[in-house]
Amino acid sequence: MKNVLLSFGLLLLALPGLGQRKAIFFDSLDRVTTFELHWAQVVTGRYKTQYDRPSKRRTLVRTTPPEFRDEMAKTEKRIGWPQPVGQPFADFTLPDLAGQVCRSTDLRGKIVVLNFWFVGCGPCEMERPALNELVQRYHADSGVVFVSLAASPLDKLREFLLTNPFAYRVLPTDLAAVKQQFGAFGYPRSVVIGRDGNVVYNCSGTGVGITQILQREIERARRL
C-alpha cells in the first residue's frame, strides 16, 4: 500500500493542482466532467489544465509541441524503473474474464504490453482512456498484444468494466499474488516485453505522454 500511495503522490506532484477535487472540471468540449476524465485528457498530452481560483473552474487548453515535450520528459524521468532491460520477465498463467487461460509462454514471438492496475487506483483511471487509444493504434497488428493484471476481485472488476471499458485483455489477480510473483511496486505499472520474453521497457507510475512513451518502446521492440 505504501508503494501505491507513493505512486499517487508522485502523480499529484506531476500534475499541478490535482488535489483540488472541489474544483469544477470541464472536458475539451467545455462540458462539465469528472475529476478523473478531465485529467485523463491531460495525460494524453493534447491538453493542459488551467485553474481559475475565483470560480474554482478547471478548463482544458491545447498544449503546444514544446509544452508537450517538456511534460513528457518530466513523466519519463519520474516513472523510470531500476530493473535492467534485457532480462526475462516472470512467467505467469492466469484466466481472463471469460475464463480462458492466458500463459505468458504462449505469447513468445509476440510483443507483449503489460499493465498492472486495480479498481480504485486514481492514476490507473486517468491513464486508461489513453491506453485504450494505444490499443486501437495496433488493432491490425496481431504481433502486439495488450494484457493487464488487475489486482481486484472478479465481481468488482466485472461491475467496474461495465462503465469503464479497458481494451487490454484483463486477467484478475490480487495484490498479494502480484507482490509475491513480481515484487512490490507502485501502481499503475507498464512493461513492454520483446518477442524473446525479455524486458524492453519497464516503468512504475504514469503521466503526460505515457502512451507516446509506450508506443516508442513498442516500435523499438519491433526493430529488435
XYZ file of C-alpha atoms in Angstrom:
224
model
C 0.000 0.000 0.000
C 2.912 2.326 0.720
C 4.086 1.957 -2.882
C 0.568 2.608 -4.184
C 0.329 5.815 -2.179
C 3.802 6.850 -3.314
C 2.820 6.412 -6.954
C -0.312 8.504 -6.490
C 1.647 11.116 -4.552
C 4.143 11.447 -7.389
C 1.295 11.996 -9.812
C -0.069 14.715 -7.545
C 3.270 16.485 -7.806
C 3.449 15.962 -11.551
C 0.034 17.413 -12.310
C -0.278 20.799 -10.538
C -3.411 21.288 -8.511
C -4.577 17.702 -8.895
C -5.662 17.577 -5.294
C -8.270 20.312 -5.762
C -11.219 17.946 -6.038
C -13.600 20.766 -5.091
C -12.957 22.381 -8.460
C -15.497 22.175 -11.278
C -13.937 20.176 -14.106
C -14.620 20.631 -17.823
C -13.692 18.457 -20.791
C -12.282 19.524 -24.167
C -15.797 20.417 -25.377
C -16.306 22.707 -22.365
C -18.786 20.323 -20.735
C -18.790 19.577 -17.028
C -16.990 16.284 -16.444
C -15.390 14.264 -13.670
C -12.072 14.749 -11.922
C -10.697 11.549 -13.497
C -11.895 12.199 -17.048
C -10.579 15.769 -17.014
C -7.109 14.592 -16.018
C -7.352 11.675 -18.447
C -7.349 14.230 -21.258
C -4.314 15.954 -19.736
C -2.470 12.607 -19.649
C -2.841 12.295 -23.437
C -0.635 15.366 -23.786
C -3.110 17.120 -26.063
C -4.295 19.454 -23.317
C -3.093 21.214 -20.212
C -5.295 22.270 -17.331
C -5.934 25.853 -16.282
C -7.384 26.691 -12.879
C -9.443 29.808 -12.184
C -9.388 30.268 -8.412
C -12.412 32.622 -8.023
C -14.744 30.294 -9.931
C -12.945 27.062 -8.916
C -13.128 26.099 -12.569
C -10.607 23.834 -14.304
C -10.636 24.031 -18.086
C -8.599 22.331 -20.788
C -6.370 24.290 -23.143
C -4.468 22.867 -26.107
C -0.783 22.314 -25.422
C 1.948 23.467 -27.758
C 4.543 20.953 -29.030
C 7.282 22.391 -26.751
C 4.957 22.208 -23.726
C 4.131 18.608 -24.502
C 7.788 17.629 -24.914
C 8.643 19.255 -21.579
C 5.832 17.475 -19.737
C 6.619 14.108 -21.316
C 10.267 14.485 -20.317
C 9.145 15.073 -16.709
C 6.948 11.986 -16.869
C 9.746 9.827 -18.237
C 12.161 10.976 -15.569
C 9.658 10.263 -12.800
C 8.375 6.821 -13.862
C 11.691 5.156 -14.646
C 12.163 1.664 -13.198
C 15.534 0.387 -11.953
C 15.219 -3.185 -13.300
C 17.666 -3.543 -16.195
C 16.135 -4.276 -19.580
C 17.132 -7.387 -21.479
C 16.234 -9.745 -18.620
C 13.431 -12.349 -18.776
C 10.130 -11.204 -17.322
C 8.493 -13.519 -14.791
C 6.177 -16.095 -16.365
C 2.503 -16.096 -15.429
C -0.551 -18.273 -16.031
C -3.910 -16.631 -15.276
C -7.505 -16.892 -16.522
C -9.058 -13.845 -18.179
C -12.561 -12.513 -17.540
C -14.020 -15.152 -19.856
C -12.216 -17.948 -18.030
C -9.736 -18.521 -20.870
C -6.239 -19.201 -19.554
C -3.510 -16.781 -20.624
C 0.033 -18.158 -20.416
C 2.958 -15.832 -20.921
C 4.867 -18.695 -22.536
C 2.180 -18.885 -25.245
C 2.897 -15.248 -26.097
C 6.515 -15.846 -27.096
C 7.143 -14.455 -30.546
C 4.849 -11.505 -29.884
C 5.470 -8.126 -28.283
C 3.548 -8.033 -25.010
C 2.457 -4.772 -23.379
C 1.538 -5.379 -19.736
C -0.355 -3.034 -17.433
C -0.811 -3.582 -13.691
C -3.784 -1.806 -12.069
C -6.661 -2.224 -9.647
C -10.152 -0.804 -9.185
C -9.960 2.398 -7.153
C -6.459 3.364 -8.315
C -6.769 7.042 -9.286
C -3.727 7.241 -11.591
C -4.828 3.991 -13.272
C -8.202 5.551 -14.085
C -6.561 8.650 -15.513
C -4.331 6.768 -17.949
C -6.916 4.172 -19.063
C -8.563 6.219 -21.875
C -5.144 6.983 -23.344
C -4.137 3.308 -23.117
C -7.326 2.365 -24.956
C -6.223 4.702 -27.754
C -2.843 2.954 -27.814
C -4.518 -0.451 -28.266
C -6.534 0.967 -31.153
C -3.352 2.077 -32.922
C -2.200 -1.566 -33.047
C -5.564 -3.251 -33.595
C -4.470 -4.580 -37.022
C -1.128 -5.928 -35.759
C -1.510 -9.407 -34.259
C 2.161 -9.317 -33.303
C 1.476 -6.815 -30.491
C -0.763 -7.919 -27.622
C -2.031 -5.946 -24.642
C -2.586 -7.711 -21.324
C -3.477 -6.281 -17.921
C -3.137 -7.866 -14.498
C -5.923 -6.408 -12.378
C -5.448 -6.805 -8.631
C -9.146 -6.764 -7.771
C -11.877 -9.380 -7.150
C -13.591 -10.750 -10.237
C -17.081 -9.464 -9.344
C -15.719 -5.991 -8.621
C -13.859 -5.977 -11.929
C -16.909 -7.036 -13.928
C -19.014 -4.279 -12.370
C -16.339 -1.628 -12.879
C -15.611 -2.526 -16.504
C -19.280 -2.262 -17.478
C -18.959 1.523 -17.320
C -15.159 1.859 -17.599
C -14.080 -0.367 -20.515
C -10.446 -1.354 -20.820
C -9.210 -2.552 -24.219
C -6.404 -4.662 -22.725
C -7.094 -8.357 -22.052
C -7.911 -8.316 -18.338
C -6.529 -11.040 -16.040
C -7.937 -10.871 -12.495
C -5.495 -11.460 -9.627
C -4.864 -9.901 -6.203
C -2.289 -7.631 -4.589
C -0.698 -10.388 -2.510
C -0.211 -12.652 -5.529
C 1.217 -9.817 -7.635
C 3.651 -8.824 -4.882
C 4.782 -12.416 -4.388
C 5.362 -13.079 -8.082
C 6.516 -9.700 -9.379
C 7.749 -7.852 -6.286
C 6.500 -4.602 -4.772
C 5.925 -1.546 -6.950
C 3.640 1.446 -7.336
C 0.515 1.443 -9.482
C -0.021 1.679 -12.358
C 2.935 -0.183 -13.831
C 3.627 -0.795 -17.525
C 6.058 -3.281 -19.034
C 6.943 -3.898 -22.688
C 8.236 -7.431 -23.308
C 10.014 -8.389 -26.509
C 9.389 -11.429 -28.708
C 12.051 -13.360 -26.786
C 10.317 -12.822 -23.434
C 12.863 -10.268 -22.231
C 12.011 -6.847 -20.824
C 12.332 -3.987 -23.309
C 10.845 -1.263 -21.114
C 9.613 -1.092 -17.518
C 8.030 1.812 -15.650
C 6.029 2.459 -12.487
C 3.593 5.375 -12.482
C 2.017 7.437 -15.210
C 1.751 10.972 -16.502
C 1.559 13.197 -19.542
C 2.692 11.368 -22.670
C 2.597 7.835 -21.248
C 1.116 6.381 -24.448
C 3.708 8.123 -26.625
C 6.438 6.664 -24.417
C 4.943 3.172 -24.662
C 4.463 3.464 -28.420
C 8.104 4.434 -28.837
C 9.150 1.360 -26.854
C 6.800 -0.923 -28.800
C 8.342 0.316 -32.034
C 11.809 -0.252 -30.596
C 10.817 -3.826 -29.716
C 9.578 -4.365 -33.265
C 13.026 -3.476 -34.601
C 14.853 -5.932 -32.325
